Structures are given as C-alpha cells and as structure tokens.
PDB file of C-alpha atoms and ligand atoms in Angstrom:
ATOM      1  CA  UNK A 169     -22.881 -32.142  -3.956  1.00 43.00           C
ATOM      2  CA  UNK A 170     -22.552 -31.058  -0.328  1.00 50.00           C
ATOM      3  CA  UNK A 171     -19.488 -33.303   0.452  1.00 49.00           C
ATOM      4  CA  UNK A 172     -17.555 -31.897  -2.429  1.00 54.00           C
ATOM      5  CA  UNK A 173     -18.357 -28.399  -1.432  1.00 51.00           C
ATOM      6  CA  UNK A 174     -17.224 -29.205   2.084  1.00 50.00           C
ATOM      7  CA  UNK A 175     -14.014 -30.646   0.624  1.00 50.00           C
ATOM      8  CA  UNK A 176     -13.433 -27.518  -1.383  1.00 49.00           C
ATOM      9  CA  UNK A 177     -13.974 -25.506   1.718  1.00 49.00           C
ATOM     10  CA  UNK A 178     -11.306 -27.562   3.636  1.00 48.00           C
ATOM     11  CA  UNK A 179      -8.961 -27.178   0.585  1.00 47.00           C
ATOM     12  CA  UNK A 180      -9.480 -23.363   0.600  1.00 49.00           C
ATOM     13  CA  UNK A 181      -8.981 -23.248   4.389  1.00 47.00           C
ATOM     14  CA  UNK A 182      -5.782 -25.285   4.153  1.00 50.00           C
ATOM     15  CA  UNK A 183      -4.508 -22.993   1.408  1.00 48.00           C
ATOM     16  CA  UNK A 184      -5.185 -19.874   3.392  1.00 49.00           C
ATOM     17  CA  UNK A 185      -3.408 -21.366   6.391  1.00 53.00           C
ATOM     18  CA  UNK A 186      -0.353 -21.921   4.272  1.00 54.00           C
ATOM     19  CA  UNK A 187       0.075 -18.204   3.382  1.00 63.00           C
ATOM     20  CA  UNK A 188       3.433 -16.947   4.698  1.00 63.00           C
ATOM     21  CA  UNK A 189       2.644 -13.304   4.485  1.00 73.00           C
ATOM     22  CA  UNK A 190      -0.129 -10.837   5.413  1.00 84.00           C
ATOM     23  CA  UNK A 191      -3.640 -11.383   3.782  1.00 84.00           C
ATOM     24  CA  UNK A 192      -4.178  -9.640   0.482  1.00 84.00           C
ATOM     25  CA  UNK A 193      -6.217  -6.509   0.172  1.00 86.00           C
ATOM     26  CA  UNK A 194      -9.868  -6.411  -0.899  1.00 89.00           C
ATOM     27  CA  UNK A 195      -9.658  -2.754  -1.802  1.00 92.00           C
ATOM     28  CA  UNK A 196      -7.151  -0.181  -3.190  1.00 94.00           C
ATOM     29  CA  UNK A 197      -5.849   0.719   0.217  1.00 96.00           C
ATOM     30  CA  UNK A 198      -6.767   0.700   3.931  1.00 96.00           C
ATOM     31  CA  UNK A 199      -4.857   3.619   5.514  1.00 97.00           C
ATOM     32  CA  UNK A 200      -4.681   2.920   9.282  1.00 96.00           C
ATOM     33  CA  UNK A 201      -7.038   5.137  11.349  1.00 95.00           C
ATOM     34  CA  UNK A 202      -5.045   5.682  14.518  1.00 90.00           C
ATOM     35  CA  UNK A 203      -8.119   7.102  16.302  1.00 92.00           C
ATOM     36  CA  UNK A 204     -10.346   4.050  15.765  1.00 94.00           C
ATOM     37  CA  UNK A 205     -11.232   1.885  18.662  1.00 93.00           C
ATOM     38  CA  UNK A 206     -12.152  -1.006  16.398  1.00 92.00           C
ATOM     39  CA  UNK A 207     -10.025  -4.058  17.091  1.00 89.00           C
ATOM     40  CA  UNK A 208      -9.346  -6.115  13.889  1.00 91.00           C
ATOM     41  CA  UNK A 209      -6.494  -8.205  12.429  1.00 90.00           C
ATOM     42  CA  UNK A 210      -4.411  -5.180  11.418  1.00 90.00           C
ATOM     43  CA  UNK A 211      -5.702  -1.686  11.892  1.00 93.00           C
ATOM     44  CA  UNK A 212      -9.168  -0.216  10.958  1.00 94.00           C
ATOM     45  CA  UNK A 213      -9.285   1.982   7.754  1.00 95.00           C
ATOM     46  CA  UNK A 214      -9.524   5.743   7.492  1.00 96.00           C
ATOM     47  CA  UNK A 215     -12.384   7.018   5.302  1.00 96.00           C
ATOM     48  CA  UNK A 216     -10.649   6.878   1.827  1.00 96.00           C
ATOM     49  CA  UNK A 217     -11.989  10.511   1.074  1.00 97.00           C
ATOM     50  CA  UNK A 218      -9.650  11.771   3.908  1.00 96.00           C
ATOM     51  CA  UNK A 219      -6.564   9.921   2.730  1.00 97.00           C
ATOM     52  CA  UNK A 220      -3.598  12.048   1.598  1.00 97.00           C
ATOM     53  CA  UNK A 221      -0.121  11.400   0.157  1.00 98.00           C
ATOM     54  CA  UNK A 222       1.416  11.925   3.530  1.00 98.00           C
ATOM     55  CA  UNK A 223      -0.306   8.810   4.779  1.00 98.00           C
ATOM     56  CA  UNK A 224       1.920   6.806   2.276  1.00 98.00           C
ATOM     57  CA  UNK A 225       5.162   8.541   3.131  1.00 98.00           C
ATOM     58  CA  UNK A 226       7.962   8.624   5.674  1.00 98.00           C
ATOM     59  CA  UNK A 227      11.125  10.789   5.827  1.00 98.00           C
ATOM     60  CA  UNK A 228      14.432  10.300   7.529  1.00 97.00           C
ATOM     61  CA  UNK A 229      15.737   6.819   6.498  1.00 97.00           C
ATOM     62  CA  UNK A 230      18.902   8.600   5.284  1.00 98.00           C
ATOM     63  CA  UNK A 231      19.790   9.357   8.946  1.00 98.00           C
ATOM     64  CA  UNK A 232      22.051   6.912  10.828  1.00 98.00           C
ATOM     65  CA  UNK A 233      20.580   5.205  13.926  1.00 98.00           C
ATOM     66  CA  UNK A 234      22.439   5.679  17.248  1.00 98.00           C
ATOM     67  CA  UNK A 235      24.534   2.492  17.796  1.00 98.00           C
ATOM     68  CA  UNK A 236      25.814   3.536  21.229  1.00 98.00           C
ATOM     69  CA  UNK A 237      24.270   0.573  23.116  1.00 97.00           C
ATOM     70  CA  UNK A 238      25.297  -2.897  24.382  1.00 96.00           C
ATOM     71  CA  UNK A 239      24.967  -4.651  21.003  1.00 98.00           C
ATOM     72  CA  UNK A 240      26.347  -1.823  18.748  1.00 98.00           C
ATOM     73  CA  UNK A 241      23.413  -1.663  16.302  1.00 98.00           C
ATOM     74  CA  UNK A 242      20.242   0.206  15.791  1.00 98.00           C
ATOM     75  CA  UNK A 243      17.064  -0.804  13.807  1.00 98.00           C
ATOM     76  CA  UNK A 244      15.023   2.041  12.385  1.00 98.00           C
ATOM     77  CA  UNK A 245      11.695   0.302  11.469  1.00 98.00           C
ATOM     78  CA  UNK A 246       9.375   1.719   8.928  1.00 98.00           C
ATOM     79  CA  UNK A 247       6.123  -0.305   9.126  1.00 97.00           C
ATOM     80  CA  UNK A 248       2.372   0.372   9.363  1.00 96.00           C
ATOM     81  CA  UNK A 249       3.052   2.410  12.524  1.00 95.00           C
ATOM     82  CA  UNK A 250       5.306   4.929  10.745  1.00 97.00           C
ATOM     83  CA  UNK A 251       3.391   4.755   7.385  1.00 98.00           C
ATOM     84  CA  UNK A 252      -0.400   4.187   8.037  1.00 97.00           C
ATOM     85  CA  UNK A 253      -0.851   3.478   4.332  1.00 97.00           C
ATOM     86  CA  UNK A 254       1.109   0.253   4.667  1.00 97.00           C
ATOM     87  CA  UNK A 255      -1.886  -1.164   6.651  1.00 96.00           C
ATOM     88  CA  UNK A 256      -2.956  -4.404   4.848  1.00 95.00           C
ATOM     89  CA  UNK A 257      -0.324  -4.246   2.200  1.00 95.00           C
ATOM     90  CA  UNK A 258       1.946  -7.006   3.611  1.00 95.00           C
ATOM     91  CA  UNK A 259       5.343  -5.179   3.285  1.00 97.00           C
ATOM     92  CA  UNK A 260       7.575  -2.919   5.274  1.00 98.00           C
ATOM     93  CA  UNK A 261      11.279  -1.797   5.478  1.00 98.00           C
ATOM     94  CA  UNK A 262      13.945  -1.123   8.042  1.00 98.00           C
ATOM     95  CA  UNK A 263      17.309   0.604   8.175  1.00 98.00           C
ATOM     96  CA  UNK A 264      19.838  -1.157  10.292  1.00 98.00           C
ATOM     97  CA  UNK A 265      23.071   0.613  11.401  1.00 98.00           C
ATOM     98  CA  UNK A 266      26.081  -1.314  12.857  1.00 98.00           C
ATOM     99  CA  UNK A 267      29.108   0.133  14.647  1.00 98.00           C
ATOM    100  CA  UNK A 268      32.362  -1.651  13.926  1.00 98.00           C
ATOM    101  CA  UNK A 269      31.901  -5.188  15.319  1.00 96.00           C
ATOM    102  CA  UNK A 270      28.398  -4.408  16.335  1.00 98.00           C
ATOM    103  CA  UNK A 271      25.700  -7.152  16.091  1.00 98.00           C
ATOM    104  CA  UNK A 272      22.030  -7.289  15.435  1.00 98.00           C
ATOM    105  CA  UNK A 273      21.496 -10.071  18.048  1.00 98.00           C
ATOM    106  CA  UNK A 274      19.775 -13.332  17.327  1.00 98.00           C
ATOM    107  CA  UNK A 275      16.142 -12.745  16.767  1.00 98.00           C
ATOM    108  CA  UNK A 276      13.131 -13.855  14.736  1.00 98.00           C
ATOM    109  CA  UNK A 277      10.390 -12.067  12.795  1.00 97.00           C
ATOM    110  CA  UNK A 278       7.292 -14.050  13.593  1.00 96.00           C
ATOM    111  CA  UNK A 279       5.287 -12.718  10.570  1.00 96.00           C
ATOM    112  CA  UNK A 280       7.809 -11.939   7.814  1.00 97.00           C
ATOM    113  CA  UNK A 281      10.452 -13.214   5.548  1.00 97.00           C
ATOM    114  CA  UNK A 282      13.230 -10.650   5.112  1.00 98.00           C
ATOM    115  CA  UNK A 283      15.527  -9.654   2.248  1.00 98.00           C
ATOM    116  CA  UNK A 284      18.528  -7.646   3.374  1.00 98.00           C
ATOM    117  CA  UNK A 285      20.728  -5.382   1.116  1.00 98.00           C
ATOM    118  CA  UNK A 286      24.107  -4.172   2.411  1.00 98.00           C
ATOM    119  CA  UNK A 287      24.364  -0.447   1.551  1.00 98.00           C
ATOM    120  CA  UNK A 288      27.768   0.184   3.333  1.00 98.00           C
ATOM    121  CA  UNK A 289      30.417  -2.073   4.960  1.00 98.00           C
ATOM    122  CA  UNK A 290      30.680  -5.835   5.380  1.00 98.00           C
ATOM    123  CA  UNK A 291      28.280  -8.078   7.342  1.00 98.00           C
ATOM    124  CA  UNK A 292      28.505 -11.661   8.466  1.00 98.00           C
ATOM    125  CA  UNK A 293      24.995 -12.869   8.466  1.00 98.00           C
ATOM    126  CA  UNK A 294      23.288 -16.120   9.419  1.00 98.00           C
ATOM    127  CA  UNK A 295      20.049 -18.034  10.135  1.00 98.00           C
ATOM    128  CA  UNK A 296      19.352 -21.351  11.865  1.00 98.00           C
ATOM    129  CA  UNK A 297      17.040 -24.095  10.529  1.00 98.00           C
ATOM    130  CA  UNK A 298      14.427 -25.435  12.785  1.00 97.00           C
ATOM    131  CA  UNK A 299      14.742 -28.611  14.949  1.00 97.00           C
ATOM    132  CA  UNK A 300      16.154 -31.214  14.787  1.00 97.00           C
ATOM    133  CA  UNK A 301      18.908 -30.032  12.391  1.00 96.00           C
ATOM    134  CA  UNK A 302      19.488 -26.482  13.726  1.00 97.00           C
ATOM    135  CA  UNK A 303      21.912 -25.972  10.805  1.00 98.00           C
ATOM    136  CA  UNK A 304      23.630 -22.566  10.735  1.00 98.00           C
ATOM    137  CA  UNK A 305      23.410 -21.061   7.217  1.00 98.00           C
ATOM    138  CA  UNK A 306      25.950 -18.217   7.164  1.00 98.00           C
ATOM    139  CA  UNK A 307      27.697 -15.888   4.713  1.00 98.00           C
ATOM    140  CA  UNK A 308      29.874 -12.753   4.729  1.00 98.00           C
ATOM    141  CA  UNK A 309      28.276  -9.990   2.638  1.00 98.00           C
ATOM    142  CA  UNK A 310      29.869  -6.930   0.932  1.00 98.00           C
ATOM    143  CA  UNK A 311      28.398  -3.737  -0.146  1.00 98.00           C
ATOM    144  CA  UNK A 312      25.644  -4.461  -2.698  1.00 98.00           C
ATOM    145  CA  UNK A 313      25.053  -8.052  -1.567  1.00 98.00           C
ATOM    146  CA  UNK A 314      21.586  -9.304  -0.877  1.00 98.00           C
ATOM    147  CA  UNK A 315      20.607 -12.041   1.599  1.00 98.00           C
ATOM    148  CA  UNK A 316      17.278 -13.732   2.469  1.00 98.00           C
ATOM    149  CA  UNK A 317      16.083 -14.770   5.897  1.00 98.00           C
ATOM    150  CA  UNK A 318      13.090 -17.143   5.706  1.00 98.00           C
ATOM    151  CA  UNK A 319      10.145 -16.254   7.894  1.00 97.00           C
ATOM    152  CA  UNK A 320      10.349 -17.163  11.568  1.00 96.00           C
ATOM    153  CA  UNK A 321      13.941 -18.636  11.627  1.00 98.00           C
ATOM    154  CA  UNK A 322      16.384 -17.255  14.117  1.00 98.00           C
ATOM    155  CA  UNK A 323      18.861 -14.859  12.353  1.00 98.00           C
ATOM    156  CA  UNK A 324      21.613 -12.311  13.158  1.00 98.00           C
ATOM    157  CA  UNK A 325      24.048 -10.018  11.552  1.00 98.00           C
ATOM    158  CA  UNK A 326      27.572  -8.852  12.611  1.00 98.00           C
ATOM    159  CA  UNK A 327      29.580  -5.983  11.244  1.00 98.00           C
ATOM    160  CA  UNK A 328      32.935  -7.520  10.339  1.00 98.00           C
ATOM    161  CA  UNK A 329      34.441  -4.417   8.796  1.00 95.00           C
ATOM    162  CA  UNK A 330      36.509  -1.671  10.567  1.00 95.00           C
ATOM    163  CA  UNK A 331      33.967   1.076   9.756  1.00 97.00           C
ATOM    164  CA  UNK A 332      30.199   1.467  10.219  1.00 98.00           C
ATOM    165  CA  UNK A 333      27.952  -0.753   8.230  1.00 98.00           C
ATOM    166  CA  UNK A 334      24.356  -0.012   6.962  1.00 98.00           C
ATOM    167  CA  UNK A 335      21.757  -2.385   5.625  1.00 98.00           C
ATOM    168  CA  UNK A 336      18.256  -1.994   4.284  1.00 98.00           C
ATOM    169  CA  UNK A 337      15.821  -4.808   5.047  1.00 98.00           C
ATOM    170  CA  UNK A 338      12.534  -5.392   3.271  1.00 98.00           C
ATOM    171  CA  UNK A 339       9.976  -7.592   5.141  1.00 98.00           C
ATOM    172  CA  UNK A 340       6.851  -9.373   3.957  1.00 97.00           C
ATOM    173  CA  UNK A 341       4.534  -7.966   6.625  1.00 97.00           C
ATOM    174  CA  UNK A 342       3.113  -4.521   7.481  1.00 97.00           C
ATOM    175  CA  UNK A 343       4.004  -5.493  11.165  1.00 97.00           C
ATOM    176  CA  UNK A 344       6.780  -8.196  11.095  1.00 97.00           C
ATOM    177  CA  UNK A 345       7.211  -8.196  14.881  1.00 97.00           C
ATOM    178  CA  UNK A 346      10.523  -8.978  16.501  1.00 97.00           C
ATOM    179  CA  UNK A 347      11.491 -11.607  19.123  1.00 98.00           C
ATOM    180  CA  UNK A 348      15.018 -11.076  20.471  1.00 98.00           C
ATOM    181  CA  UNK A 349      16.050 -14.431  21.809  1.00 98.00           C
ATOM    182  CA  UNK A 350      18.064 -13.240  24.812  1.00 97.00           C
ATOM    183  CA  UNK A 351      15.397 -10.855  25.962  1.00 97.00           C
ATOM    184  CA  UNK A 352      12.429 -13.232  25.286  1.00 98.00           C
ATOM    185  CA  UNK A 353      14.201 -15.889  27.483  1.00 98.00           C
ATOM    186  CA  UNK A 354      16.102 -14.053  30.093  1.00 98.00           C
ATOM    187  CA  UNK A 355      14.292 -10.610  30.115  1.00 98.00           C
ATOM    188  CA  UNK A 356      10.613 -11.465  30.438  1.00 98.00           C
ATOM    189  CA  UNK A 357       8.220  -9.770  32.737  1.00 97.00           C
ATOM    190  CA  UNK A 358       7.581 -11.545  35.094  1.00 98.00           C
ATOM    191  CA  UNK A 359      10.693 -13.814  34.813  1.00 97.00           C
ATOM    192  CA  UNK A 360      10.414 -17.361  33.590  1.00 98.00           C
ATOM    193  CA  UNK A 361      11.143 -19.441  36.787  1.00 98.00           C
ATOM    194  CA  UNK A 362      14.974 -19.821  37.084  1.00 97.00           C
ATOM    195  CA  UNK A 363      14.749 -23.633  37.643  1.00 98.00           C
ATOM    196  CA  UNK A 364      12.991 -23.955  34.177  1.00 98.00           C
ATOM    197  CA  UNK A 365      15.793 -21.982  32.503  1.00 98.00           C
ATOM    198  CA  UNK A 366      18.466 -23.833  34.459  1.00 98.00           C
ATOM    199  CA  UNK A 367      17.164 -27.109  33.221  1.00 98.00           C
ATOM    200  CA  UNK A 368      16.493 -25.865  29.607  1.00 98.00           C
ATOM    201  CA  UNK A 369      19.995 -24.399  29.306  1.00 97.00           C
ATOM    202  CA  UNK A 370      21.704 -27.004  31.558  1.00 98.00           C
ATOM    203  CA  UNK A 371      23.118 -24.149  33.736  1.00 97.00           C
ATOM    204  CA  UNK A 372      23.440 -23.427  37.404  1.00 97.00           C
ATOM    205  CA  UNK A 373      20.601 -21.297  38.812  1.00 97.00           C
ATOM    206  CA  UNK A 374      23.175 -18.620  39.771  1.00 97.00           C
ATOM    207  CA  UNK A 375      24.201 -18.308  36.151  1.00 98.00           C
ATOM    208  CA  UNK A 376      20.593 -18.094  35.159  1.00 98.00           C
ATOM    209  CA  UNK A 377      19.989 -15.274  37.771  1.00 98.00           C
ATOM    210  CA  UNK A 378      23.012 -13.491  36.454  1.00 98.00           C
ATOM    211  CA  UNK A 379      21.752 -13.635  32.838  1.00 97.00           C
ATOM    212  CA  UNK A 380      18.291 -12.423  34.009  1.00 97.00           C
ATOM    213  CA  UNK A 381      19.932  -9.431  35.815  1.00 97.00           C
ATOM    214  CA  UNK A 382      21.477  -8.520  32.379  1.00 95.00           C
ATOM    215  CA  UNK A 383      18.175  -8.244  30.576  1.00 93.00           C
TER     216      UNK A 383
HETATM  217  C1  NAG B 547      23.274   7.916  21.480  1.00 97.73           C
HETATM  218  O1  NAG B 547      22.819   7.137  22.591  1.00 97.73           O
HETATM  219  C2  NAG B 547      23.614   7.332  23.737  1.00 97.73           C
HETATM  220  C3  NAG B 547      23.157   6.259  24.793  1.00 97.73           C
HETATM  221  O2  NAG B 547      21.769   6.371  24.996  1.00 97.73           O
HETATM  222  C4  NAG B 547      23.469   8.757  24.337  1.00 97.73           C
HETATM  223  O3  NAG B 547      24.242   8.901  25.455  1.00 97.73           O
HETATM  224  C5  NAG B 547      23.985   9.611  23.199  1.00 97.73           C
HETATM  225  O4  NAG B 547      23.709  10.994  23.511  1.00 97.73           O
HETATM  226  C6  NAG B 547      23.186   9.404  21.871  1.00 97.73           C
HETATM  227  N1  NAG B 547      23.834  10.158  20.770  1.00 97.73           N
HETATM  228  C7  NAG B 547      23.120  10.921  19.992  1.00 97.73           C
HETATM  229  C8  NAG B 547      23.917  11.619  18.897  1.00 97.73           C
HETATM  230  O5  NAG B 547      21.957  11.087  20.109  1.00 97.73           O
END
C-alpha cells in the first residue's frame, strides 16, 4: 500500500511541476492586501468582507503610452499590482504602444505565455526556440491579427507601419515578470565582469564596456 501511495505522490508532484501557469485558486478570490507583511508565493489576501468592486477594476487602458524613448515603445502593464483582485487568478493584460518603426525589444516573460492582439497598425513579431535550434518564428500581423508567444521564449515586436501601432497582450500569470535581454546582460547592477561577456559574445572588452555604458 505505502509504495503505491508514494508513487501517486510522486506522480502528483511531477504533474504540479509541469504546470505552465499560476497555481489555481482554493477560494473565490484572494484580493491582494497591500498592507500585509506576510510573505507568500503571490500576495496575502484581504479579508473578503472588505473587498469591493474597485479591487477588481482598472481605468485608463484607452490612453496611449509615451513612446518617446530609445526603443520607441511603451508597455502599460495591468497585473496584480494594478488590480489587487487578480491575485492568485493567473491572468493579466498589457497595452503596448509603438511609434512608427518602434520596437518592443527582445525579452522573455518567465512566468507567462502571451496572446497578443493587434488593435491598430502592423507589427512584425517573433520568438526564438530554445537551444540548440534557436529557430526564429516570425510573422507580420495586421489589425485584428492574434499571435501567441509560448512561455519563457525570447520574443519581440516591431512596428512596420508608417503610423502608431497598438496591441493588447493577455498573459497567463498575475505577475508575468519581464526580462529584457539587453538590460539583463549589459545593464546589471553590479555589472557582469566584462571578460565573461567578451567571451560569451566573442567581442573585444572595449565593445563590451561600450555596450555596458548604454544600459
Ligand atoms: C514623453 O516622454 C518624454 C521623455 O521622457 C518627455 O520628455 C515628454 O514630456 C513625455 N510626453 C508626455 C506627453 O508626457
């Protein structure tokens, strides 16, 4: 009896490890309590008696983000930070604005798959499969087109139209996280030693130092 229970335990464990989104809820909701000092995986719950509609709501996603920056895009994230009621629910959204020829630079979301809908303009999008293939999967999208970026893979978007572009991204985590490749490599604090980056990227150290100065 005991060994089979043990086996079932392992089976359950291996299934729970294979989940590619946030853990499912054990109650109707768990509105994040911003005042709690309790550290848990996610955020501690408010007393349900004190929960109101405003905890499930956000306003302003009709407003364009400011794309006057080096990459020409702006992400307006709406996750459990902006909507405390998203805590434990495993979903979130983001509005992305792109100036003409602006890019959302190569990045990953460590905790979420992403489904992106183009609301205005034309976007060239892509993601890269993991080693050793590193195949670039890419497509040009028009208004109304939808594209999926699998969890964790490096992805980007570029506005290939002559006017502003807007996209709405839905993500399978209340807190998808973002790792922008350039910043996570050349803009760390403290810096990754330049000889490591020089070898990794097969570059001269001066080039590495120049790139580090940019981030
Ligand atoms: C957009 O951002 C730029 C750069 O930070 C700033 O100079 C500009 O005032 C901002 N524009 C608006 C409308 O907020």
